[in-house]
Amino acid sequence: MRGLNPAPPFSPVETVTDILHGVPVTDPYRWLEDQESPRTRQWLENQTRYARAYLDGIPGRERIRARIHEFLAVETYDSLQKVGNRYFFRKRLPEQEQPCICMREGPEGEDQLLLDPSARGTGPYTALKLLRVSPDGRLLFYEIKEGGERTGTFALFDIENRTTLSDVLPRGYLRGFAFAPDGESFYYVHESSDAIRPFYRAAYHHFLGTPVTDDQEIFIAGEGEKLRLCLVSDANRLGFLVYKFFEKTTTNFYLKTFDSSGPAEVILTGAEYTFRPRLISGRIFAITDRDAPNFRIVELALHKNKGPKWIDVVPETAMRITRWLVVGNHVFVSRTCQTRTYVSVFDFSGKKANEMPIRENVTPRLIGGSPDGDELLLEAESFTEPISVWRYSESSGKYFLWARRKIPFDSRNYCQTQVAFTSLDGTSIPMFLVGRKDVLDRGPQPIVMTSYGGYGTTMTPQFGVFVAFLMERGCLFALPNIRGGSEFGVEWHMAAKRRNRQTAYDDFLSAADWLIKTGRTSPGKLAIFGGSNSGLLVGAALTQRPHLFRAVLCMVPMLDMLRYHLFDNAHVWKDEFGTVDDPDDFAALVKYSPYHQVRQDVAYPATMMVSGDADRNCNSLHARKMTARLQAANVSDHPIFLDYNKFRGHSPVLPLRERIEALTDRMAFLCDQLQLPV
């Protein structure tokens, strides 16, 4: 391990005190919220120099980079769609910076290049995303992103003539898109970044070859920051979903045919439950938690002058539904029981037709399929097997391999086990342990641990280069299935939702305690990592029990939980976290908000914060403020620094060379702190 770093850059303290529900709350670094101010930019330059002085000098860095290059510079396929007999997808050759959009005639045809982002001449940060293909297979609608931004520009490509059309939606958020049946126009909901009225919510009809400014409004939802309009469709109808994010989140749903000039028909208003519909060949299917906390799939039968009749197609069970697709005359539903994923097949009458064969310890992910066909498209992966893409035929019950990511990693050398530990309140929590066969049952070993603990997201076996690299070096990977997910149904989620959030952090910290008490590791050999909501998790663990950990990698996080909802569109997460506007929410948030729980003169573990200018999900102000506060409070010799990139955002679309360098930095940091061989 390298010697001590010089002191981190100085961050001026300019305390702002808010009185929240009679409680004074201080914020010493609010000035760092202004991303574009000259002071913040200079601070970022200073922080980057400090971080590079440490990272660039780590021994073995070039060997780490070489291995990361082998992991990442491989052929990849993703975003597979099927229209007619054509398959559309993204493909990246081993040394390409960004994936291209390609097409294949039939499952065995040759891959044909349609769109290459490098041909645009705008640099390696330009990425393309396949969104929709017209029903006749003639037009392709795609998104253009720069760096990790959440917004994008949207364009049309003529597949037969291999030309991009002049019809472009400007930079912004797309909330729905549908081709008209004749392919000569399209319908869309779009929030432009440069709109004169940024909170005006409407759906539009655009005719090919005409200016976007001439587009006709076909549905108006209203105007308001806490209003969102989304669009769904089938071959003949448009559905409009209006979400209102007020004290309670409510949903309205409207329906109209493509050729109708009258107002849309009201289907639902003021729904205080989840309602996500799919229009399929004149029918309305939807997933909902209305009278079904673990979700059910329903069909809505419409009756004139009456409310819709709700008919169960896939009833609720103790296993929460995670994904669903309609393919042919069947509904495919994936559900998770504890940590294993099952895929069931139902006909439209609600009769279970089949159970797809899924290997144990493999996570399947439903990605596509057509209501007009028989073929389901899915991805599969495990802790030791990279993503593979498959076609599954319901009529034959057979799988056909589409593509496999050929990462040079020998899965035969690794195995996994499941253990259980007791959390603070006595609840038994399962946990995966994965590693090389020769070290899985030995201790104490270096361990890297993560989890998620929110939004009902279930943690199942998935492959990651991050973990694979560390396991090669004798590190164990620990994944506790903490509450906040849905491993045991909705109750598992509710146990750590909103004002109960601390339960997830107690589970995570109890996992760390168990790993240490059972002799599997020690505080000097334990590292934790996480991004987004998982970044909040490791931020809470870092501030509540700093002496448990040797290293912390906190990526694109939310950390100031008293102000998170004031930036970008984060107010839509109110139902998951609550906000300080509510006194009971405030009482819970202030107790765990990582930024506010940093304590002066504490020996904090080595901490690497990761963020960038383009993040509009978890605004980078969180990472900036947290870095400043930790650096000022820390009395240990461990480095605390910020890895910052102006192109980095919440979308994983950085070019290959940037991803190699970023992962090299993270692996070098953890290898240095955990003293792993490189």
Short mmCIF file of N, CA and C in Angstrom, two decimals, residues 240-391:
data_model
loop_
_atom_site.label_atom_id
_atom_site.label_comp_id
_atom_site.label_asym_id
_atom_site.label_seq_id
_atom_site.Cartn_x
_atom_site.Cartn_y
_atom_site.Cartn_z
N PHE A 240 -53.07 7.34 -23.12
CA PHE A 240 -52.40 8.46 -22.46
C PHE A 240 -52.45 8.27 -20.95
N LEU A 241 -51.27 8.26 -20.34
CA LEU A 241 -51.17 8.13 -18.89
C LEU A 241 -50.74 9.47 -18.31
N VAL A 242 -51.52 10.00 -17.40
CA VAL A 242 -51.22 11.27 -16.76
C VAL A 242 -50.92 11.00 -15.29
N TYR A 243 -49.66 11.25 -14.89
CA TYR A 243 -49.23 11.05 -13.51
C TYR A 243 -49.17 12.40 -12.80
N LYS A 244 -49.71 12.44 -11.59
CA LYS A 244 -49.69 13.65 -10.79
C LYS A 244 -48.96 13.35 -9.48
N PHE A 245 -47.80 14.03 -9.28
CA PHE A 245 -46.95 13.77 -8.13
C PHE A 245 -47.19 14.83 -7.06
N PHE A 246 -48.30 14.70 -6.37
CA PHE A 246 -48.62 15.65 -5.31
C PHE A 246 -48.50 14.94 -3.96
N GLU A 247 -49.34 15.26 -3.00
CA GLU A 247 -49.26 14.61 -1.71
C GLU A 247 -49.34 13.09 -1.88
N LYS A 248 -50.21 12.68 -2.79
CA LYS A 248 -50.27 11.29 -3.22
C LYS A 248 -50.04 11.24 -4.72
N THR A 249 -49.41 10.19 -5.19
CA THR A 249 -49.22 10.02 -6.63
C THR A 249 -50.47 9.36 -7.21
N THR A 250 -51.05 9.99 -8.22
CA THR A 250 -52.25 9.44 -8.84
C THR A 250 -52.04 9.29 -10.35
N THR A 251 -52.86 8.43 -10.95
CA THR A 251 -52.75 8.14 -12.38
C THR A 251 -54.11 8.26 -13.03
N ASN A 252 -54.16 8.96 -14.17
CA ASN A 252 -55.33 8.97 -15.04
C ASN A 252 -54.95 8.25 -16.34
N PHE A 253 -55.93 7.56 -16.94
CA PHE A 253 -55.66 6.85 -18.17
C PHE A 253 -56.77 7.14 -19.17
N TYR A 254 -56.37 7.49 -20.40
CA TYR A 254 -57.29 7.86 -21.47
C TYR A 254 -56.95 7.05 -22.71
N LEU A 255 -57.93 6.89 -23.59
CA LEU A 255 -57.77 6.05 -24.77
C LEU A 255 -58.46 6.69 -25.97
N LYS A 256 -57.81 6.61 -27.13
CA LYS A 256 -58.45 7.04 -28.37
C LYS A 256 -57.85 6.27 -29.53
N THR A 257 -58.60 6.15 -30.64
CA THR A 257 -58.09 5.48 -31.83
C THR A 257 -57.28 6.47 -32.66
N PHE A 258 -56.41 5.93 -33.52
CA PHE A 258 -55.57 6.78 -34.36
C PHE A 258 -56.41 7.74 -35.21
N ASP A 259 -57.53 7.25 -35.75
CA ASP A 259 -58.29 8.05 -36.70
C ASP A 259 -59.35 8.92 -36.04
N SER A 260 -59.40 8.91 -34.70
CA SER A 260 -60.42 9.70 -34.02
C SER A 260 -60.00 11.16 -33.91
N SER A 261 -60.93 12.05 -34.22
CA SER A 261 -60.67 13.49 -34.08
C SER A 261 -61.30 14.04 -32.81
N GLY A 262 -62.04 13.22 -32.10
CA GLY A 262 -62.70 13.66 -30.88
C GLY A 262 -61.81 13.50 -29.67
N PRO A 263 -62.35 13.83 -28.50
CA PRO A 263 -61.56 13.70 -27.27
C PRO A 263 -61.31 12.24 -26.91
N ALA A 264 -60.27 12.03 -26.15
CA ALA A 264 -59.93 10.68 -25.69
C ALA A 264 -60.95 10.21 -24.66
N GLU A 265 -61.22 8.90 -24.65
CA GLU A 265 -62.15 8.31 -23.70
C GLU A 265 -61.47 8.16 -22.34
N VAL A 266 -62.15 8.56 -21.29
CA VAL A 266 -61.62 8.41 -19.94
C VAL A 266 -61.79 6.96 -19.49
N ILE A 267 -60.69 6.32 -19.11
CA ILE A 267 -60.75 4.94 -18.63
C ILE A 267 -60.60 4.89 -17.11
N LEU A 268 -59.61 5.61 -16.57
CA LEU A 268 -59.38 5.67 -15.12
C LEU A 268 -59.04 7.10 -14.73
N THR A 269 -59.46 7.51 -13.54
CA THR A 269 -59.04 8.80 -13.01
C THR A 269 -58.69 8.65 -11.52
N GLY A 270 -57.65 9.38 -11.11
CA GLY A 270 -57.30 9.43 -9.69
C GLY A 270 -56.88 8.11 -9.08
N ALA A 271 -56.31 7.20 -9.90
CA ALA A 271 -55.90 5.90 -9.38
C ALA A 271 -54.71 6.09 -8.44
N GLU A 272 -54.84 5.63 -7.20
CA GLU A 272 -53.77 5.75 -6.21
C GLU A 272 -52.99 4.45 -6.08
N TYR A 273 -52.96 3.70 -7.14
CA TYR A 273 -52.26 2.42 -7.17
C TYR A 273 -51.43 2.37 -8.45
N THR A 274 -50.52 1.41 -8.52
CA THR A 274 -49.73 1.23 -9.73
C THR A 274 -50.62 0.71 -10.84
N PHE A 275 -50.50 1.35 -12.00
CA PHE A 275 -51.27 0.91 -13.17
C PHE A 275 -50.39 1.17 -14.40
N ARG A 276 -49.85 0.07 -14.99
CA ARG A 276 -48.98 0.20 -16.17
C ARG A 276 -49.58 -0.67 -17.28
N PRO A 277 -50.28 -0.04 -18.22
CA PRO A 277 -51.01 -0.80 -19.24
C PRO A 277 -50.17 -1.12 -20.47
N ARG A 278 -50.61 -2.15 -21.20
CA ARG A 278 -50.12 -2.46 -22.53
C ARG A 278 -51.32 -2.71 -23.42
N LEU A 279 -51.35 -2.04 -24.56
CA LEU A 279 -52.44 -2.21 -25.51
C LEU A 279 -52.04 -3.31 -26.49
N ILE A 280 -52.84 -4.36 -26.56
CA ILE A 280 -52.50 -5.54 -27.36
C ILE A 280 -53.70 -5.92 -28.22
N SER A 281 -53.61 -5.62 -29.52
CA SER A 281 -54.61 -6.11 -30.49
C SER A 281 -56.04 -5.86 -30.03
N GLY A 282 -56.35 -4.63 -29.68
CA GLY A 282 -57.70 -4.27 -29.29
C GLY A 282 -58.05 -4.55 -27.85
N ARG A 283 -57.11 -5.07 -27.08
CA ARG A 283 -57.35 -5.38 -25.67
C ARG A 283 -56.45 -4.51 -24.80
N ILE A 284 -56.81 -4.39 -23.53
CA ILE A 284 -56.01 -3.64 -22.57
C ILE A 284 -55.57 -4.59 -21.47
N PHE A 285 -54.28 -4.84 -21.41
CA PHE A 285 -53.70 -5.58 -20.30
C PHE A 285 -52.92 -4.60 -19.42
N ALA A 286 -52.77 -4.93 -18.18
CA ALA A 286 -52.03 -4.03 -17.28
C ALA A 286 -51.48 -4.81 -16.10
N ILE A 287 -50.37 -4.32 -15.57
CA ILE A 287 -49.88 -4.80 -14.28
C ILE A 287 -50.31 -3.77 -13.24
N THR A 288 -50.77 -4.26 -12.10
CA THR A 288 -51.28 -3.36 -11.07
C THR A 288 -51.08 -3.97 -9.69
N ASP A 289 -50.96 -3.11 -8.70
CA ASP A 289 -50.98 -3.58 -7.31
C ASP A 289 -52.31 -3.24 -6.64
N ARG A 290 -53.31 -2.90 -7.42
CA ARG A 290 -54.65 -2.69 -6.88
C ARG A 290 -55.17 -4.03 -6.34
N ASP A 291 -55.43 -4.07 -5.04
CA ASP A 291 -55.88 -5.30 -4.36
C ASP A 291 -54.89 -6.44 -4.55
N ALA A 292 -53.64 -6.12 -4.82
CA ALA A 292 -52.63 -7.17 -5.06
C ALA A 292 -51.24 -6.58 -4.81
N PRO A 293 -50.79 -6.49 -3.57
CA PRO A 293 -49.50 -5.85 -3.28
C PRO A 293 -48.32 -6.45 -4.02
N ASN A 294 -48.38 -7.75 -4.34
CA ASN A 294 -47.28 -8.37 -5.10
C ASN A 294 -47.51 -8.34 -6.60
N PHE A 295 -48.50 -7.58 -7.02
CA PHE A 295 -48.86 -7.35 -8.42
C PHE A 295 -49.63 -8.52 -9.03
N ARG A 296 -50.49 -8.18 -9.96
CA ARG A 296 -51.21 -9.14 -10.79
C ARG A 296 -51.31 -8.54 -12.18
N ILE A 297 -51.55 -9.39 -13.18
CA ILE A 297 -51.81 -8.93 -14.55
C ILE A 297 -53.31 -9.04 -14.79
N VAL A 298 -53.89 -7.97 -15.27
CA VAL A 298 -55.33 -7.94 -15.49
C VAL A 298 -55.63 -7.55 -16.93
N GLU A 299 -56.85 -7.86 -17.35
CA GLU A 299 -57.39 -7.30 -18.58
C GLU A 299 -58.54 -6.39 -18.20
N LEU A 300 -58.59 -5.22 -18.81
CA LEU A 300 -59.69 -4.28 -18.57
C LEU A 300 -60.72 -4.43 -19.69
N ALA A 301 -61.91 -4.84 -19.31
CA ALA A 301 -63.01 -4.94 -20.27
C ALA A 301 -63.83 -3.66 -20.16
N LEU A 302 -63.98 -2.95 -21.28
CA LEU A 302 -64.66 -1.66 -21.27
C LEU A 302 -66.15 -1.83 -21.52
N HIS A 303 -66.93 -1.04 -20.78
CA HIS A 303 -68.39 -1.04 -20.94
C HIS A 303 -68.85 0.40 -21.01
N LYS A 304 -69.70 0.71 -21.96
CA LYS A 304 -70.18 2.08 -22.12
C LYS A 304 -70.92 2.53 -20.87
N ASN A 305 -70.62 3.76 -20.46
CA ASN A 305 -71.27 4.40 -19.31
C ASN A 305 -71.01 3.68 -18.00
N LYS A 306 -70.03 2.77 -17.99
CA LYS A 306 -69.65 2.08 -16.76
C LYS A 306 -68.14 2.08 -16.64
N GLY A 307 -67.66 1.90 -15.45
CA GLY A 307 -66.23 1.75 -15.27
C GLY A 307 -65.77 0.43 -15.85
N PRO A 308 -64.47 0.29 -16.14
CA PRO A 308 -63.97 -0.95 -16.73
C PRO A 308 -64.08 -2.12 -15.75
N LYS A 309 -64.29 -3.29 -16.29
CA LYS A 309 -64.29 -4.50 -15.49
C LYS A 309 -62.87 -5.07 -15.45
N TRP A 310 -62.39 -5.37 -14.24
CA TRP A 310 -61.04 -5.89 -14.06
C TRP A 310 -61.09 -7.42 -14.02
N ILE A 311 -60.40 -8.06 -14.97
CA ILE A 311 -60.41 -9.52 -15.08
C ILE A 311 -58.98 -10.03 -14.85
N ASP A 312 -58.81 -10.89 -13.88
CA ASP A 312 -57.49 -11.45 -13.61
C ASP A 312 -57.02 -12.33 -14.77
N VAL A 313 -55.81 -12.10 -15.23
CA VAL A 313 -55.15 -12.97 -16.20
C VAL A 313 -54.04 -13.75 -15.50
N VAL A 314 -53.23 -13.03 -14.71
CA VAL A 314 -52.21 -13.66 -13.87
C VAL A 314 -52.47 -13.20 -12.44
N PRO A 315 -53.01 -14.03 -11.61
CA PRO A 315 -53.37 -13.59 -10.26
C PRO A 315 -52.14 -13.35 -9.39
N GLU A 316 -52.34 -12.62 -8.32
CA GLU A 316 -51.27 -12.37 -7.36
C GLU A 316 -50.91 -13.66 -6.63
N THR A 317 -49.61 -13.79 -6.33
CA THR A 317 -49.14 -14.89 -5.48
C THR A 317 -48.19 -14.29 -4.44
N ALA A 318 -47.59 -15.14 -3.66
CA ALA A 318 -46.61 -14.67 -2.67
C ALA A 318 -45.32 -14.20 -3.33
N MET A 319 -45.13 -14.53 -4.62
CA MET A 319 -43.95 -14.09 -5.36
C MET A 319 -44.30 -12.83 -6.16
N ARG A 320 -43.52 -11.79 -5.99
CA ARG A 320 -43.81 -10.52 -6.66
C ARG A 320 -43.42 -10.59 -8.14
N ILE A 321 -44.29 -10.08 -9.00
CA ILE A 321 -44.01 -10.03 -10.43
C ILE A 321 -42.94 -8.97 -10.69
N THR A 322 -41.91 -9.34 -11.46
CA THR A 322 -40.83 -8.40 -11.77
C THR A 322 -40.89 -7.91 -13.22
N ARG A 323 -41.21 -8.80 -14.16
CA ARG A 323 -41.33 -8.41 -15.58
C ARG A 323 -42.44 -9.23 -16.22
N TRP A 324 -42.99 -8.68 -17.33
CA TRP A 324 -44.00 -9.43 -18.07
C TRP A 324 -44.03 -8.96 -19.51
N LEU A 325 -44.37 -9.88 -20.41
CA LEU A 325 -44.48 -9.58 -21.83
C LEU A 325 -45.62 -10.40 -22.42
N VAL A 326 -46.26 -9.85 -23.44
CA VAL A 326 -47.26 -10.58 -24.21
C VAL A 326 -46.62 -11.00 -25.52
N VAL A 327 -46.59 -12.30 -25.77
CA VAL A 327 -46.02 -12.85 -26.99
C VAL A 327 -47.02 -13.84 -27.55
N GLY A 328 -47.45 -13.60 -28.80
CA GLY A 328 -48.49 -14.45 -29.37
C GLY A 328 -49.75 -14.36 -28.54
N ASN A 329 -50.27 -15.49 -28.16
CA ASN A 329 -51.49 -15.53 -27.34
C ASN A 329 -51.18 -15.87 -25.89
N HIS A 330 -49.98 -15.52 -25.46
CA HIS A 330 -49.59 -15.87 -24.10
C HIS A 330 -48.95 -14.68 -23.38
N VAL A 331 -49.06 -14.73 -22.07
CA VAL A 331 -48.42 -13.75 -21.20
C VAL A 331 -47.28 -14.44 -20.47
N PHE A 332 -46.07 -13.92 -20.65
CA PHE A 332 -44.89 -14.45 -19.96
C PHE A 332 -44.63 -13.58 -18.74
N VAL A 333 -44.47 -14.20 -17.60
CA VAL A 333 -44.34 -13.48 -16.34
C VAL A 333 -43.14 -14.01 -15.58
N SER A 334 -42.22 -13.11 -15.20
CA SER A 334 -41.11 -13.53 -14.34
C SER A 334 -41.39 -13.07 -12.91
N ARG A 335 -41.15 -13.98 -11.97
CA ARG A 335 -41.35 -13.69 -10.54
C ARG A 335 -40.16 -14.25 -9.77
N THR A 336 -39.89 -13.63 -8.63
CA THR A 336 -38.77 -14.06 -7.81
C THR A 336 -39.27 -14.60 -6.49
N CYS A 337 -38.80 -15.79 -6.16
CA CYS A 337 -39.08 -16.40 -4.86
C CYS A 337 -37.77 -16.48 -4.12
N GLN A 338 -37.65 -15.72 -3.05
CA GLN A 338 -36.39 -15.56 -2.34
C GLN A 338 -35.35 -15.00 -3.32
N THR A 339 -34.44 -15.80 -3.80
CA THR A 339 -33.42 -15.26 -4.71
C THR A 339 -33.41 -15.97 -6.06
N ARG A 340 -34.45 -16.76 -6.33
CA ARG A 340 -34.51 -17.50 -7.58
C ARG A 340 -35.63 -16.96 -8.46
N THR A 341 -35.36 -16.84 -9.77
CA THR A 341 -36.33 -16.29 -10.71
C THR A 341 -37.03 -17.41 -11.47
N TYR A 342 -38.34 -17.30 -11.57
CA TYR A 342 -39.16 -18.26 -12.30
C TYR A 342 -39.91 -17.52 -13.41
N VAL A 343 -40.11 -18.19 -14.54
CA VAL A 343 -40.87 -17.61 -15.65
C VAL A 343 -42.03 -18.53 -15.97
N SER A 344 -43.24 -18.02 -15.80
CA SER A 344 -44.46 -18.79 -16.07
C SER A 344 -45.15 -18.24 -17.31
N VAL A 345 -45.91 -19.11 -17.98
CA VAL A 345 -46.61 -18.75 -19.20
C VAL A 345 -48.10 -18.98 -19.00
N PHE A 346 -48.91 -17.95 -19.29
CA PHE A 346 -50.36 -18.03 -19.13
C PHE A 346 -51.03 -17.71 -20.45
N ASP A 347 -52.20 -18.33 -20.69
CA ASP A 347 -53.00 -17.89 -21.82
C ASP A 347 -53.88 -16.72 -21.37
N PHE A 348 -54.60 -16.13 -22.30
CA PHE A 348 -55.35 -14.91 -21.97
C PHE A 348 -56.53 -15.18 -21.04
N SER A 349 -56.92 -16.43 -20.90
CA SER A 349 -58.02 -16.74 -19.98
C SER A 349 -57.53 -16.87 -18.54
N GLY A 350 -56.22 -16.82 -18.34
CA GLY A 350 -55.66 -16.93 -17.01
C GLY A 350 -55.19 -18.33 -16.67
N LYS A 351 -55.26 -19.25 -17.63
CA LYS A 351 -54.81 -20.62 -17.38
C LYS A 351 -53.31 -20.69 -17.56
N LYS A 352 -52.63 -21.30 -16.59
CA LYS A 352 -51.19 -21.47 -16.70
C LYS A 352 -50.88 -22.54 -17.73
N ALA A 353 -50.13 -22.13 -18.77
CA ALA A 353 -49.86 -23.05 -19.87
C ALA A 353 -48.53 -23.75 -19.74
N ASN A 354 -47.58 -23.12 -19.05
CA ASN A 354 -46.24 -23.70 -19.05
C ASN A 354 -45.40 -23.01 -17.98
N GLU A 355 -44.31 -23.68 -17.62
CA GLU A 355 -43.27 -23.09 -16.77
C GLU A 355 -41.96 -23.23 -17.54
N MET A 356 -41.34 -22.11 -17.87
CA MET A 356 -40.11 -22.18 -18.66
C MET A 356 -38.98 -22.81 -17.84
N PRO A 357 -38.20 -23.68 -18.45
CA PRO A 357 -37.06 -24.27 -17.71
C PRO A 357 -35.96 -23.23 -17.52
N ILE A 358 -35.64 -22.95 -16.26
CA ILE A 358 -34.60 -21.98 -15.91
C ILE A 358 -33.62 -22.67 -14.97
N ARG A 359 -32.34 -22.64 -15.31
CA ARG A 359 -31.35 -23.27 -14.44
C ARG A 359 -31.25 -22.53 -13.11
N GLU A 360 -31.00 -23.28 -12.04
CA GLU A 360 -30.79 -22.67 -10.74
C GLU A 360 -29.55 -21.78 -10.79
N ASN A 361 -29.59 -20.68 -10.06
CA ASN A 361 -28.50 -19.71 -9.97
C ASN A 361 -28.31 -18.89 -11.24
N VAL A 362 -29.27 -18.97 -12.17
CA VAL A 362 -29.25 -18.16 -13.38
C VAL A 362 -30.40 -17.16 -13.31
N THR A 363 -30.13 -15.93 -13.69
CA THR A 363 -31.17 -14.91 -13.71
C THR A 363 -31.60 -14.65 -15.15
N PRO A 364 -32.84 -14.98 -15.52
CA PRO A 364 -33.35 -14.64 -16.85
C PRO A 364 -33.96 -13.24 -16.83
N ARG A 365 -33.93 -12.57 -17.97
CA ARG A 365 -34.50 -11.23 -18.08
C ARG A 365 -35.29 -11.14 -19.38
N LEU A 366 -36.59 -10.98 -19.31
CA LEU A 366 -37.43 -10.88 -20.50
C LEU A 366 -37.16 -9.54 -21.18
N ILE A 367 -36.80 -9.57 -22.48
CA ILE A 367 -36.44 -8.32 -23.15
C ILE A 367 -37.31 -8.00 -24.35
N GLY A 368 -38.03 -8.96 -24.91
CA GLY A 368 -38.82 -8.62 -26.08
C GLY A 368 -39.60 -9.79 -26.62
N GLY A 369 -40.38 -9.47 -27.63
CA GLY A 369 -41.24 -10.45 -28.26
C GLY A 369 -42.40 -9.72 -28.91
N SER A 370 -43.08 -10.36 -29.81
CA SER A 370 -44.16 -9.71 -30.54
C SER A 370 -45.49 -10.37 -30.25
N PRO A 371 -46.56 -9.57 -30.09
CA PRO A 371 -47.89 -10.17 -29.93
C PRO A 371 -48.31 -10.98 -31.15
N ASP A 372 -47.61 -10.75 -32.29
CA ASP A 372 -47.97 -11.46 -33.51
C ASP A 372 -47.15 -12.73 -33.73
N GLY A 373 -46.21 -13.02 -32.82
CA GLY A 373 -45.32 -14.16 -33.05
C GLY A 373 -45.35 -15.15 -31.91
N ASP A 374 -44.40 -16.07 -31.95
CA ASP A 374 -44.33 -17.16 -30.99
C ASP A 374 -43.04 -17.10 -30.18
N GLU A 375 -42.19 -16.12 -30.51
CA GLU A 375 -40.83 -16.12 -30.03
C GLU A 375 -40.61 -15.09 -28.92
N LEU A 376 -40.13 -15.56 -27.80
CA LEU A 376 -39.74 -14.69 -26.69
C LEU A 376 -38.24 -14.44 -26.76
N LEU A 377 -37.82 -13.20 -26.53
CA LEU A 377 -36.41 -12.85 -26.49
C LEU A 377 -36.03 -12.59 -25.04
N LEU A 378 -34.91 -13.15 -24.61
CA LEU A 378 -34.51 -12.97 -23.23
C LEU A 378 -33.00 -13.01 -23.09
N GLU A 379 -32.52 -12.44 -21.99
CA GLU A 379 -31.12 -12.51 -21.60
C GLU A 379 -31.01 -13.40 -20.37
N ALA A 380 -29.83 -13.99 -20.17
CA ALA A 380 -29.59 -14.82 -19.00
C ALA A 380 -28.14 -14.61 -18.55
N GLU A 381 -27.93 -14.66 -17.23
CA GLU A 381 -26.59 -14.52 -16.67
C GLU A 381 -26.57 -15.10 -15.26
N SER A 382 -25.35 -15.27 -14.73
CA SER A 382 -25.18 -15.72 -13.36
C SER A 382 -23.99 -14.97 -12.77
N PHE A 383 -23.62 -15.30 -11.54
CA PHE A 383 -22.46 -14.65 -10.95
C PHE A 383 -21.18 -14.93 -11.74
N THR A 384 -21.11 -16.08 -12.39
CA THR A 384 -19.87 -16.48 -13.06
C THR A 384 -20.02 -16.63 -14.57
N GLU A 385 -21.22 -16.44 -15.11
CA GLU A 385 -21.46 -16.56 -16.55
C GLU A 385 -21.96 -15.23 -17.10
N PRO A 386 -21.23 -14.62 -18.04
CA PRO A 386 -21.66 -13.34 -18.61
C PRO A 386 -22.98 -13.46 -19.36
N ILE A 387 -23.54 -12.33 -19.72
CA ILE A 387 -24.85 -12.28 -20.38
C ILE A 387 -24.83 -13.05 -21.71
N SER A 388 -25.85 -13.85 -21.89
CA SER A 388 -26.13 -14.47 -23.19
C SER A 388 -27.54 -14.10 -23.60
N VAL A 389 -27.77 -14.02 -24.90
CA VAL A 389 -29.07 -13.62 -25.45
C VAL A 389 -29.69 -14.84 -26.13
N TRP A 390 -30.98 -15.08 -25.85
CA TRP A 390 -31.64 -16.30 -26.30
C TRP A 390 -32.98 -15.99 -26.97
N ARG A 391 -33.38 -16.90 -27.86
CA ARG A 391 -34.74 -16.96 -28.39
C ARG A 391 -35.40 -18.19 -27.79
#
